[in-house]
Amino acid sequence: MVGETAESNPSPGRKRMSQRRKQIYMQIIVGLVILFCGLVIGAGGAIIQLKNKMVPMGPRPPLDAIVEDIQSRYDLTPEQTKQVEDVFGTQRKTMQALFEQFGQKVDAEFQKLNVEMKEILSPEQYARWEQDFRSRRERGPGRHGPGRPGPGRPGPRRPGPGRPGPEGPGFGGSGPEMPPPPPEPNSAHE
């Protein structure tokens, strides 16, 4: 025992330190696994919540296709089919009128904002603000922005602020950037 060296008999402090390090590493690994699982669960929950709130925006199907689908699903009589066709035709006209009214109100508010900002800002500031405002409106809140073609939203962009319209370029366009209006019902069905 007297001739033993330190290498052949490891000190108890060294053994403890390696166990302590292993324990710390395991705690770090377990913590990272828990963090990762929490992120995955949170992201999944957010996706499920957002998925339920998303409303696909696309062109509406033709009126006759809607009526035909309802007729086949519910085995409608010819009289019921005609009534459903009338109800949906009226509803489409009402919705289109509401969209047009909404568009006019939004356009009026943007014109009011334009006038108020022109009164506040210097001509140089106003020119920069107007350019920034136009680019923000064209970009829109989403990847494609309102009024721009995107998935399920084919078609040309509608005139609006910063886009040429019947009154020319600027804020006097024909309305806000909204999804295209529904197609007109076939005149044969009205």
Coordinates of N, CA, C and O in Angstrom, one line a residue:
M1 N 0.8 -1.2 0.0 CA 0.0 0.0 0.0 C 0.9 1.3 0.0 O 0.4 2.3 -0.5
V2 N 2.0 1.1 0.6 CA 2.8 2.3 0.6 C 3.4 2.6 -0.7 O 3.5 3.8 -1.1
G3 N 3.7 1.6 -1.5 CA 4.3 1.8 -2.8 C 3.3 2.2 -3.9 O 3.6 2.4 -5.1
E4 N 2.0 2.3 -3.6 CA 1.0 2.6 -4.7 C 1.1 4.1 -5.1 O 1.3 4.9 -4.3
T5 N 0.9 4.3 -6.4 CA 1.0 5.6 -6.9 C -0.4 6.2 -7.0 O -1.4 5.5 -6.9
A6 N -0.5 7.5 -7.2 CA -1.8 8.1 -7.4 C -2.6 7.7 -8.6 O -3.8 7.7 -8.6
E7 N -1.8 7.2 -9.6 CA -2.5 6.8 -10.8 C -3.3 5.5 -10.6 O -4.4 5.3 -11.2
S8 N -2.8 4.6 -9.8 CA -3.4 3.3 -9.6 C -4.6 3.4 -8.7 O -5.5 2.6 -8.7
N9 N -4.6 4.4 -7.9 CA -5.7 4.6 -6.9 C -6.3 6.0 -7.2 O -5.9 7.0 -6.6
P10 N -7.4 6.1 -8.0 CA -7.9 7.4 -8.3 C -8.5 8.0 -7.0 O -9.1 7.4 -6.2
S11 N -8.4 9.3 -7.0 CA -8.9 10.0 -5.8 C -10.4 10.1 -5.9 O -11.0 10.2 -7.0
P12 N -11.1 10.1 -4.7 CA -12.6 10.1 -4.7 C -13.1 11.4 -5.3 O -14.2 11.4 -5.9
G13 N -12.4 12.5 -5.3 CA -12.9 13.8 -5.9 C -12.9 13.7 -7.4 O -13.8 14.3 -8.0
R14 N -12.0 13.0 -8.0 CA -12.0 12.9 -9.4 C -13.2 12.1 -9.9 O -13.8 12.4 -10.9
K15 N -13.5 11.0 -9.2 CA -14.6 10.1 -9.6 C -15.9 10.9 -9.5 O -16.8 10.8 -10.3
R16 N -16.0 11.6 -8.4 CA -17.2 12.4 -8.2 C -17.4 13.4 -9.3 O -18.5 13.7 -9.7
M17 N -16.4 14.1 -9.7 CA -16.5 15.1 -10.7 C -17.0 14.5 -12.0 O -17.8 15.1 -12.7
S18 N -16.5 13.4 -12.4 CA -17.0 12.8 -13.6 C -18.4 12.4 -13.5 O -19.2 12.6 -14.5
Q19 N -18.9 11.9 -12.4 CA -20.3 11.6 -12.2 C -21.1 12.9 -12.2 O -22.2 12.9 -12.7
R20 N -20.6 13.9 -11.6 CA -21.3 15.2 -11.5 C -21.4 15.7 -13.0 O -22.5 16.2 -13.3
R21 N -20.4 15.6 -13.8 CA -20.5 16.1 -15.2 C -21.5 15.3 -15.9 O -22.3 15.9 -16.7
K22 N -21.5 14.0 -15.8 CA -22.5 13.2 -16.5 C -23.9 13.6 -16.1 O -24.8 13.7 -16.9
Q23 N -24.1 13.8 -14.8 CA -25.4 14.2 -14.3 C -25.8 15.6 -14.9 O -26.9 15.8 -15.4
I24 N -24.9 16.5 -15.0 CA -25.2 17.8 -15.6 C -25.5 17.7 -17.0 O -26.4 18.3 -17.5
Y25 N -24.7 16.9 -17.8 CA -25.0 16.7 -19.2 C -26.3 16.0 -19.4 O -27.1 16.4 -20.3
M26 N -26.7 15.1 -18.6 CA -28.0 14.4 -18.7 C -29.1 15.4 -18.4 O -30.1 15.4 -19.1
Q27 N -28.9 16.3 -17.4 CA -29.9 17.3 -17.1 C -30.1 18.2 -18.3 O -31.2 18.6 -18.6
I28 N -29.0 18.6 -18.9 CA -29.1 19.5 -20.1 C -29.8 18.8 -21.2 O -30.6 19.4 -21.9
I29 N -29.4 17.6 -21.5 CA -30.1 16.8 -22.6 C -31.6 16.7 -22.3 O -32.4 16.9 -23.2
V30 N -31.9 16.3 -21.1 CA -33.4 16.1 -20.8 C -34.1 17.5 -20.9 O -35.2 17.5 -21.4
G31 N -33.4 18.5 -20.5 CA -34.1 19.9 -20.6 C -34.3 20.3 -22.0 O -35.3 20.8 -22.4
L32 N -33.3 20.0 -22.9 CA -33.4 20.3 -24.3 C -34.5 19.5 -25.0 O -35.3 19.9 -25.8
V33 N -34.6 18.2 -24.6 CA -35.7 17.3 -25.1 C -37.1 17.9 -24.7 O -38.0 18.0 -25.5
I34 N -37.2 18.3 -23.4 CA -38.5 18.8 -23.0 C -38.8 20.1 -23.7 O -39.9 20.4 -24.1
L35 N -37.8 21.0 -23.9 CA -38.0 22.2 -24.6 C -38.4 21.9 -26.0 O -39.4 22.6 -26.5
F36 N -37.8 21.0 -26.7 CA -38.1 20.7 -28.1 C -39.6 20.2 -28.2 O -40.3 20.6 -29.0
C37 N -39.9 19.3 -27.2 CA -41.3 18.7 -27.2 C -42.3 19.8 -27.0 O -43.4 19.8 -27.6
G38 N -42.0 20.7 -26.1 CA -42.9 21.9 -25.9 C -43.1 22.7 -27.1 O -44.2 23.2 -27.4
L39 N -42.0 23.0 -27.8 CA -42.1 23.8 -29.1 C -42.9 23.1 -30.1 O -43.8 23.7 -30.8
V40 N -42.7 21.8 -30.2 CA -43.5 21.0 -31.2 C -45.0 21.0 -30.9 O -45.9 21.2 -31.7
I41 N -45.3 20.8 -29.6 CA -46.7 20.8 -29.2 C -47.3 22.2 -29.3 O -48.5 22.3 -29.8
G42 N -46.6 23.2 -29.0 CA -47.1 24.6 -29.1 C -47.4 24.9 -30.6 O -48.4 25.5 -30.9
A43 N -46.4 24.6 -31.4 CA -46.6 24.8 -32.9 C -47.8 24.1 -33.4 O -48.5 24.6 -34.2
G44 N -47.9 22.8 -33.0 CA -49.0 22.0 -33.5 C -50.4 22.6 -33.1 O -51.3 22.7 -33.8
G45 N -50.4 23.1 -31.8 CA -51.7 23.7 -31.3 C -52.0 25.0 -32.1 O -53.1 25.3 -32.4
A46 N -50.9 25.8 -32.3 CA -51.1 27.0 -33.1 C -51.6 26.7 -34.5 O -52.5 27.4 -35.0
I47 N -51.1 25.7 -35.1 CA -51.5 25.4 -36.5 C -52.9 25.0 -36.5 O -53.7 25.4 -37.3
I48 N -53.3 24.2 -35.5 CA -54.7 23.7 -35.4 C -55.7 24.9 -35.2 O -56.7 25.0 -35.9
Q49 N -55.3 25.8 -34.3 CA -56.1 27.0 -34.1 C -56.3 27.8 -35.4 O -57.3 28.3 -35.7
L50 N -55.1 28.1 -36.0 CA -55.2 28.9 -37.2 C -55.9 28.3 -38.4 O -56.5 28.9 -39.1
K51 N -55.7 27.0 -38.5 CA -56.4 26.2 -39.5 C -57.9 26.4 -39.5 O -58.6 26.5 -40.5
N52 N -58.4 26.4 -38.3 CA -59.9 26.5 -38.1 C -60.4 27.9 -38.4 O -61.5 28.1 -38.7
K53 N -59.5 28.9 -38.3 CA -59.9 30.3 -38.5 C -59.7 30.8 -39.9 O -60.1 31.8 -40.3
M54 N -58.9 30.0 -40.7 CA -58.6 30.4 -42.1 C -59.8 30.2 -43.0 O -60.4 29.1 -42.9
V55 N -60.1 31.2 -43.8 CA -61.2 31.1 -44.8 C -60.6 31.1 -46.1 O -59.9 32.1 -46.5
P56 N -60.7 30.1 -46.9 CA -60.1 30.1 -48.2 C -60.8 31.2 -49.1 O -62.0 31.2 -49.1
M57 N -60.0 32.0 -49.7 CA -60.5 33.0 -50.6 C -60.2 32.6 -52.1 O -59.1 32.5 -52.5
G58 N -61.3 32.4 -52.8 CA -61.1 32.0 -54.1 C -62.4 32.4 -54.9 O -63.3 32.9 -54.3
P59 N -62.3 32.1 -56.2 CA -63.5 32.5 -56.9 C -64.7 31.6 -56.5 O -64.5 30.4 -56.2
R60 N -65.9 32.2 -56.5 CA -67.0 31.4 -56.1 C -67.4 30.5 -57.3 O -67.3 30.8 -58.4
P61 N -68.0 29.3 -56.9 CA -68.4 28.4 -58.0 C -69.7 29.1 -58.7 O -70.4 29.9 -58.1
P62 N -69.9 28.7 -59.9 CA -71.1 29.3 -60.6 C -72.4 28.9 -59.9 O -72.4 27.8 -59.2
L63 N -73.4 29.7 -60.0 CA -74.6 29.5 -59.3 C -75.3 28.1 -59.7 O -75.7 27.4 -58.8
D64 N -75.2 27.8 -61.0 CA -75.9 26.5 -61.4 C -75.1 25.3 -60.8 O -75.8 24.3 -60.4
A65 N -73.8 25.4 -60.5 CA -73.1 24.3 -59.9 C -73.5 24.2 -58.4 O -73.6 23.0 -57.9
I66 N -73.7 25.3 -57.7 CA -74.2 25.2 -56.3 C -75.6 24.6 -56.3 O -75.8 23.7 -55.4
V67 N -76.4 25.1 -57.1 CA -77.8 24.6 -57.1 C -77.8 23.1 -57.4 O -78.5 22.3 -56.8
E68 N -77.1 22.7 -58.4 CA -77.0 21.3 -58.8 C -76.5 20.4 -57.7 O -77.0 19.3 -57.4
D69 N -75.5 20.9 -56.9 CA -74.9 20.2 -55.8 C -76.0 20.0 -54.7 O -76.2 18.9 -54.2
I70 N -76.7 21.1 -54.4 CA -77.7 21.0 -53.3 C -78.8 20.1 -53.8 O -79.4 19.3 -53.0
Q71 N -79.2 20.2 -55.1 CA -80.3 19.4 -55.6 C -79.9 17.9 -55.4 O -80.7 17.1 -55.0
S72 N -78.7 17.5 -55.8 CA -78.3 16.1 -55.7 C -78.1 15.7 -54.2 O -78.5 14.5 -53.9
R73 N -77.6 16.5 -53.4 CA -77.4 16.1 -52.0 C -78.7 15.9 -51.2 O -78.8 15.1 -50.3
Y74 N -79.7 16.8 -51.5 CA -80.9 16.7 -50.7 C -82.1 16.3 -51.5 O -83.3 16.4 -51.0
D75 N -81.9 15.7 -52.7 CA -83.0 15.2 -53.5 C -84.2 16.2 -53.6 O -85.3 15.9 -53.2
L76 N -83.9 17.4 -54.1 CA -84.9 18.4 -54.2 C -85.8 18.1 -55.4 O -85.5 17.6 -56.4
T77 N -87.1 18.6 -55.2 CA -88.0 18.6 -56.2 C -87.7 19.7 -57.2 O -87.0 20.6 -56.8
P78 N -88.3 19.7 -58.4 CA -88.0 20.8 -59.3 C -88.5 22.2 -58.7 O -87.8 23.2 -58.9
E79 N -89.6 22.2 -58.0 CA -90.0 23.4 -57.3 C -89.0 23.9 -56.3 O -88.7 25.1 -56.2
Q80 N -88.5 23.0 -55.5 CA -87.5 23.3 -54.5 C -86.2 23.8 -55.1 O -85.6 24.8 -54.7
T81 N -85.8 23.2 -56.2 CA -84.6 23.6 -56.9 C -84.7 25.0 -57.4 O -83.8 25.8 -57.3
K82 N -85.9 25.4 -58.0 CA -86.1 26.7 -58.4 C -86.1 27.7 -57.3 O -85.5 28.8 -57.4
Q83 N -86.6 27.4 -56.1 CA -86.6 28.2 -55.0 C -85.2 28.4 -54.4 O -84.8 29.5 -54.1
V84 N -84.4 27.3 -54.4 CA -83.0 27.4 -54.0 C -82.2 28.3 -54.9 O -81.4 29.2 -54.5
E85 N -82.5 28.2 -56.2 CA -81.8 29.0 -57.2 C -82.1 30.4 -57.0 O -81.2 31.3 -57.1
D86 N -83.4 30.7 -56.8 CA -83.8 32.1 -56.5 C -83.1 32.7 -55.3 O -82.6 33.8 -55.3
V87 N -83.1 31.9 -54.2 CA -82.5 32.4 -52.9 C -81.0 32.7 -53.1 O -80.5 33.7 -52.7
F88 N -80.3 31.7 -53.7 CA -78.9 31.9 -53.9 C -78.6 33.1 -54.9 O -77.6 33.8 -54.7
G89 N -79.4 33.2 -55.9 CA -79.2 34.4 -56.8 C -79.4 35.7 -56.1 O -78.6 36.6 -56.3
T90 N -80.4 35.8 -55.3 CA -80.7 37.0 -54.5 C -79.5 37.3 -53.5 O -79.1 38.4 -53.4
Q91 N -79.1 36.2 -52.9 CA -78.0 36.4 -51.9 C -76.7 36.9 -52.6 O -76.1 37.7 -52.0
R92 N -76.4 36.4 -53.7 CA -75.2 36.8 -54.4 C -75.3 38.3 -54.8 O -74.3 39.0 -54.6
K93 N -76.5 38.7 -55.3 CA -76.6 40.1 -55.6 C -76.5 41.0 -54.4 O -75.8 42.0 -54.4
T94 N -77.1 40.6 -53.3 CA -77.0 41.3 -52.0 C -75.5 41.4 -51.5 O -75.0 42.5 -51.2
M95 N -74.8 40.3 -51.6 CA -73.4 40.3 -51.1 C -72.5 41.1 -52.0 O -71.7 41.9 -51.6
Q96 N -72.8 41.1 -53.3 CA -72.0 41.9 -54.2 C -72.3 43.4 -53.9 O -71.3 44.2 -53.9
A97 N -73.5 43.8 -53.7 CA -73.8 45.2 -53.3 C -73.1 45.6 -52.0 O -72.6 46.7 -51.9
L98 N -73.1 44.7 -51.0 CA -72.4 45.0 -49.8 C -70.9 45.2 -50.0 O -70.3 46.1 -49.4
F99 N -70.3 44.3 -50.8 CA -68.9 44.5 -51.1 C -68.6 45.8 -51.8 O -67.6 46.5 -51.5
E100 N -69.5 46.2 -52.7 CA -69.3 47.5 -53.4 C -69.5 48.7 -52.4 O -68.7 49.6 -52.4
Q101 N -70.5 48.6 -51.5 CA -70.6 49.6 -50.5 C -69.4 49.7 -49.5 O -68.9 50.8 -49.2
F102 N -68.9 48.5 -49.1 CA -67.8 48.5 -48.3 C -66.6 49.1 -49.0 O -65.8 49.8 -48.4
G103 N -66.4 48.7 -50.2 CA -65.3 49.3 -51.0 C -65.3 50.8 -51.1 O -64.3 51.5 -51.0
Q104 N -66.5 51.3 -51.3 CA -66.7 52.8 -51.4 C -66.3 53.4 -50.1 O -65.7 54.5 -50.0
K105 N -66.8 52.8 -49.0 CA -66.5 53.4 -47.6 C -65.0 53.3 -47.3 O -64.4 54.3 -46.8
V106 N -64.3 52.2 -47.7 CA -62.9 52.1 -47.5 C -62.1 53.1 -48.3 O -61.2 53.8 -47.8
D107 N -62.6 53.3 -49.5 CA -61.9 54.3 -50.4 C -62.1 55.7 -49.9 O -61.1 56.5 -49.8
A108 N -63.3 56.0 -49.3 CA -63.5 57.3 -48.8 C -62.6 57.5 -47.5 O -62.1 58.6 -47.3
E109 N -62.4 56.5 -46.7 CA -61.6 56.6 -45.5 C -60.1 56.8 -45.9 O -59.4 57.6 -45.3
F110 N -59.7 56.2 -47.0 CA -58.3 56.4 -47.4 C -58.1 57.8 -48.0 O -57.1 58.4 -47.8
Q111 N -59.1 58.3 -48.7 CA -59.0 59.6 -49.2 C -59.0 60.6 -48.1 O -58.2 61.6 -48.1
K112 N -59.8 60.4 -47.0 CA -59.8 61.3 -45.8 C -58.4 61.2 -45.1 O -57.9 62.3 -44.8
L113 N -57.8 60.0 -45.0 CA -56.5 59.9 -44.4 C -55.5 60.6 -45.3 O -54.6 61.3 -44.7
N114 N -55.6 60.5 -46.6 CA -54.7 61.2 -47.5 C -54.7 62.7 -47.3 O -53.7 63.4 -47.2
V115 N -55.9 63.3 -47.2 CA -56.1 64.7 -47.0 C -55.5 65.2 -45.6 O -54.8 66.2 -45.5
E116 N -55.8 64.4 -44.6 CA -55.3 64.7 -43.2 C -53.7 64.7 -43.2 O -53.1 65.5 -42.6
M117 N -53.2 63.7 -43.8 CA -51.7 63.5 -43.8 C -51.1 64.7 -44.6 O -50.0 65.2 -44.2
K118 N -51.7 65.1 -45.7 CA -51.2 66.2 -46.5 C -51.1 67.5 -45.7 O -50.2 68.3 -45.9
E119 N -52.1 67.7 -44.8 CA -52.1 68.9 -44.0 C -51.1 68.8 -42.9 O -50.5 69.9 -42.5
I120 N -50.7 67.7 -42.4 CA -49.7 67.5 -41.3 C -48.3 67.6 -41.8 O -47.4 68.3 -41.2
L121 N -48.0 66.9 -42.9 CA -46.6 66.7 -43.4 C -46.2 67.8 -44.3 O -47.0 68.4 -45.0
S122 N -44.9 68.0 -44.4 CA -44.3 69.0 -45.4 C -44.4 68.3 -46.7 O -44.6 67.1 -46.8
P123 N -44.3 69.1 -47.8 CA -44.4 68.4 -49.2 C -43.4 67.3 -49.4 O -43.8 66.3 -50.0
E124 N -42.2 67.4 -48.9 CA -41.2 66.3 -49.0 C -41.6 65.1 -48.2 O -41.5 64.0 -48.7
Q125 N -42.0 65.4 -47.0 CA -42.4 64.3 -46.1 C -43.7 63.6 -46.7 O -43.8 62.3 -46.7
Y126 N -44.6 64.4 -47.2 CA -45.8 63.8 -47.8 C -45.5 62.9 -49.0 O -46.1 61.9 -49.1
A127 N -44.6 63.4 -49.8 CA -44.2 62.6 -51.0 C -43.7 61.2 -50.6 O -44.0 60.2 -51.2
R128 N -42.8 61.2 -49.6 CA -42.2 60.0 -49.1 C -43.3 59.1 -48.5 O -43.3 57.9 -48.7
W129 N -44.1 59.7 -47.6 CA -45.2 59.0 -47.0 C -46.1 58.4 -48.0 O -46.5 57.2 -47.9
E130 N -46.5 59.1 -49.0 CA -47.4 58.6 -50.0 C -46.8 57.4 -50.7 O -47.5 56.4 -51.0
Q131 N -45.5 57.5 -51.1 CA -44.9 56.4 -51.7 C -44.8 55.2 -50.8 O -45.1 54.1 -51.3
D132 N -44.5 55.3 -49.6 CA -44.4 54.2 -48.6 C -45.8 53.6 -48.4 O -46.0 52.4 -48.4
F133 N -46.8 54.5 -48.3 CA -48.2 54.0 -48.1 C -48.7 53.2 -49.3 O -49.3 52.1 -49.1
R134 N -48.4 53.6 -50.5 CA -48.8 52.9 -51.7 C -48.1 51.5 -51.7 O -48.7 50.5 -52.0
S135 N -46.8 51.5 -51.4 CA -46.1 50.2 -51.5 C -46.6 49.3 -50.4 O -46.7 48.1 -50.6
R136 N -46.9 49.8 -49.2 CA -47.5 48.9 -48.2 C -48.9 48.4 -48.6 O -49.2 47.2 -48.3
R137 N -49.7 49.2 -49.2 CA -51.0 48.8 -49.6 C -50.9 47.7 -50.7 O -51.7 46.8 -50.7
E138 N -49.9 47.9 -51.6 CA -49.8 46.9 -52.7 C -49.2 45.6 -52.1 O -49.6 44.5 -52.6
R139 N -48.3 45.7 -51.2 CA -47.8 44.5 -50.6 C -48.8 43.7 -49.8 O -48.9 42.5 -49.8
G140 N -49.6 44.5 -49.0 CA -50.6 43.9 -48.2 C -50.1 43.1 -47.0 O -48.9 43.0 -46.8
P141 N -51.0 42.7 -46.1 CA -50.6 42.0 -44.9 C -50.0 40.6 -45.1 O -49.2 40.2 -44.2
G142 N -50.4 39.9 -46.1 CA -49.9 38.6 -46.3 C -48.8 38.5 -47.3 O -48.3 39.5 -47.8
R143 N -48.5 37.3 -47.7 CA -47.4 37.1 -48.6 C -47.8 37.6 -50.0 O -47.0 38.2 -50.7
H144 N -49.1 37.4 -50.4 CA -49.5 37.9 -51.7 C -50.3 39.2 -51.6 O -50.4 39.9 -52.5
G145 N -50.8 39.6 -50.4 CA -51.5 40.8 -50.2 C -52.9 40.8 -50.8 O -53.2 40.0 -51.6
P146 N -53.8 41.6 -50.3 CA -55.1 41.6 -50.8 C -55.1 42.1 -52.2 O -54.4 43.0 -52.6
G147 N -56.0 41.5 -53.0 CA -56.2 41.9 -54.4 C -55.1 41.4 -55.3 O -55.2 41.7 -56.5
R148 N -54.2 40.7 -54.8 CA -53.1 40.1 -55.7 C -53.4 38.7 -56.0 O -54.0 38.0 -55.1
P149 N -53.1 38.2 -57.1 CA -53.3 36.8 -57.4 C -52.4 36.0 -56.5 O -51.3 36.3 -56.1
G150 N -53.0 34.9 -56.0 CA -52.3 34.0 -55.1 C -52.9 32.6 -55.2 O -53.7 32.4 -56.1
P151 N -52.6 31.7 -54.3 CA -53.2 30.4 -54.4 C -54.7 30.5 -54.3 O -55.3 31.1 -53.4
G152 N -55.4 30.0 -55.3 CA -56.8 30.0 -55.3 C -57.4 31.4 -55.6 O -58.6 31.6 -55.5
R153 N -56.6 32.4 -56.0 CA -57.1 33.7 -56.3 C -56.6 34.2 -57.6 O -55.8 35.2 -57.7
P154 N -57.0 33.6 -58.7 CA -56.5 34.1 -60.0 C -57.2 35.4 -60.4 O -58.2 35.8 -59.9
G155 N -56.6 36.0 -61.4 CA -57.2 37.2 -61.9 C -56.4 38.4 -61.8 O -55.4 38.5 -61.0
P156 N -56.7 39.5 -62.5 CA -56.0 40.7 -62.4 C -56.3 41.4 -61.1 O -57.3 41.3 -60.5
R157 N -55.3 42.3 -60.7 CA -55.5 43.1 -59.5 C -56.5 44.2 -59.9 O -56.5 44.7 -61.0
R158 N -57.3 44.6 -58.8 CA -58.2 45.7 -59.0 C -57.5 47.0 -58.8 O -56.6 47.1 -58.0
P159 N -58.0 48.0 -59.5 CA -57.5 49.4 -59.2 C -57.7 49.8 -57.8 O -58.7 49.4 -57.2
G160 N -56.8 50.5 -57.2 CA -57.0 51.0 -55.8 C -55.9 52.1 -55.6 O -55.3 52.6 -56.6
P161 N -55.7 52.4 -54.4 CA -54.7 53.5 -54.1 C -53.3 53.1 -54.7 O -52.9 52.0 -54.5
G162 N -52.8 54.0 -55.4 CA -51.5 53.8 -56.0 C -51.6 53.1 -57.3 O -50.5 52.8 -57.9
R163 N -52.7 52.7 -57.7 CA -52.9 52.0 -59.0 C -53.8 52.8 -59.9 O -54.7 53.4 -59.5
P164 N -53.5 52.7 -61.2 CA -54.3 53.4 -62.1 C -55.7 52.9 -62.1 O -56.0 51.7 -62.0
G165 N -56.7 53.8 -62.1 CA -58.1 53.4 -62.2 C -58.8 54.4 -63.2 O -58.1 55.0 -64.0
P166 N -60.1 54.5 -63.1 CA -60.8 55.3 -64.0 C -60.4 56.8 -63.9 O -60.4 57.5 -64.8
E167 N -60.0 57.2 -62.6 CA -59.6 58.6 -62.4 C -58.1 58.8 -62.6 O -57.6 59.8 -62.4
G168 N -57.4 57.7 -63.0 CA -55.9 57.8 -63.2 C -55.2 57.4 -62.0 O -55.8 56.8 -61.1
P169 N -53.9 57.5 -62.0 CA -53.1 57.0 -60.8 C -53.3 57.8 -59.6 O -53.8 58.9 -59.6
G170 N -53.1 57.2 -58.4 CA -53.2 57.9 -57.2 C -54.3 57.2 -56.3 O -54.6 56.1 -56.4
F171 N -54.8 58.0 -55.4 CA -55.8 57.5 -54.5 C -57.2 57.6 -55.0 O -58.1 57.3 -54.3
G172 N -57.4 57.9 -56.2 CA -58.8 58.0 -56.7 C -59.2 56.7 -57.5 O -60.0 56.8 -58.4
G173 N -58.7 55.6 -57.1 CA -59.0 54.3 -57.8 C -60.5 54.0 -57.7 O -61.2 54.6 -57.0
S174 N -60.8 52.8 -58.2 CA -62.2 52.4 -58.1 C -62.6 51.7 -56.9 O -63.7 51.1 -56.8
G175 N -61.7 51.6 -55.9 CA -62.2 50.9 -54.7 C -61.0 50.3 -54.0 O -59.9 50.3 -54.4
P176 N -61.3 49.6 -52.9 CA -60.2 49.0 -52.1 C -59.7 47.7 -52.8 O -60.3 47.2 -53.7
E177 N -58.7 47.2 -52.2 CA -58.1 45.9 -52.7 C -58.9 44.8 -52.0 O -58.7 44.5 -50.9
M178 N -59.8 44.2 -52.7 CA -60.6 43.2 -52.2 C -60.6 42.0 -53.1 O -60.2 42.1 -54.3
P179 N -61.1 40.8 -52.7 CA -61.2 39.7 -53.6 C -62.1 40.1 -54.8 O -63.0 40.9 -54.6
P180 N -61.9 39.5 -55.9 CA -62.8 39.8 -57.0 C -64.2 39.5 -56.7 O -64.5 38.6 -55.9
P181 N -65.2 40.3 -57.2 CA -66.6 40.1 -56.9 C -67.0 38.7 -57.5 O -66.4 38.2 -58.5
P182 N -68.0 38.2 -57.0 CA -68.5 36.9 -57.5 C -69.0 37.0 -58.9 O -69.4 38.1 -59.3
P183 N -68.8 35.9 -59.7 CA -69.3 36.0 -61.1 C -70.8 36.2 -61.1 O -71.5 35.8 -60.2
E184 N -71.2 36.9 -62.1 CA -72.7 37.2 -62.3 C -73.4 35.9 -62.5 O -72.9 35.0 -63.2
P185 N -74.6 35.7 -61.9 CA -75.4 34.5 -62.1 C -75.8 34.5 -63.6 O -75.9 35.5 -64.2
N186 N -75.9 33.3 -64.1 CA -76.3 33.1 -65.5 C -77.7 33.7 -65.7 O -78.6 33.5 -64.9
S187 N -77.8 34.4 -66.7 CA -79.1 35.1 -67.0 C -80.2 34.1 -67.3 O -81.4 34.3 -67.1
A188 N -79.8 32.8 -67.7 CA -80.8 31.8 -68.0 C -81.4 31.3 -66.7 O -82.6 30.8 -66.7
H189 N -80.7 31.4 -65.6 CA -81.3 30.9 -64.3 C -82.1 32.0 -63.6 O -82.6 31.6 -62.5
E190 N -82.0 33.2 -63.9 CA -82.7 34.3 -63.2 C -84.1 34.4 -63.6 O -84.6 34.1 -64.6

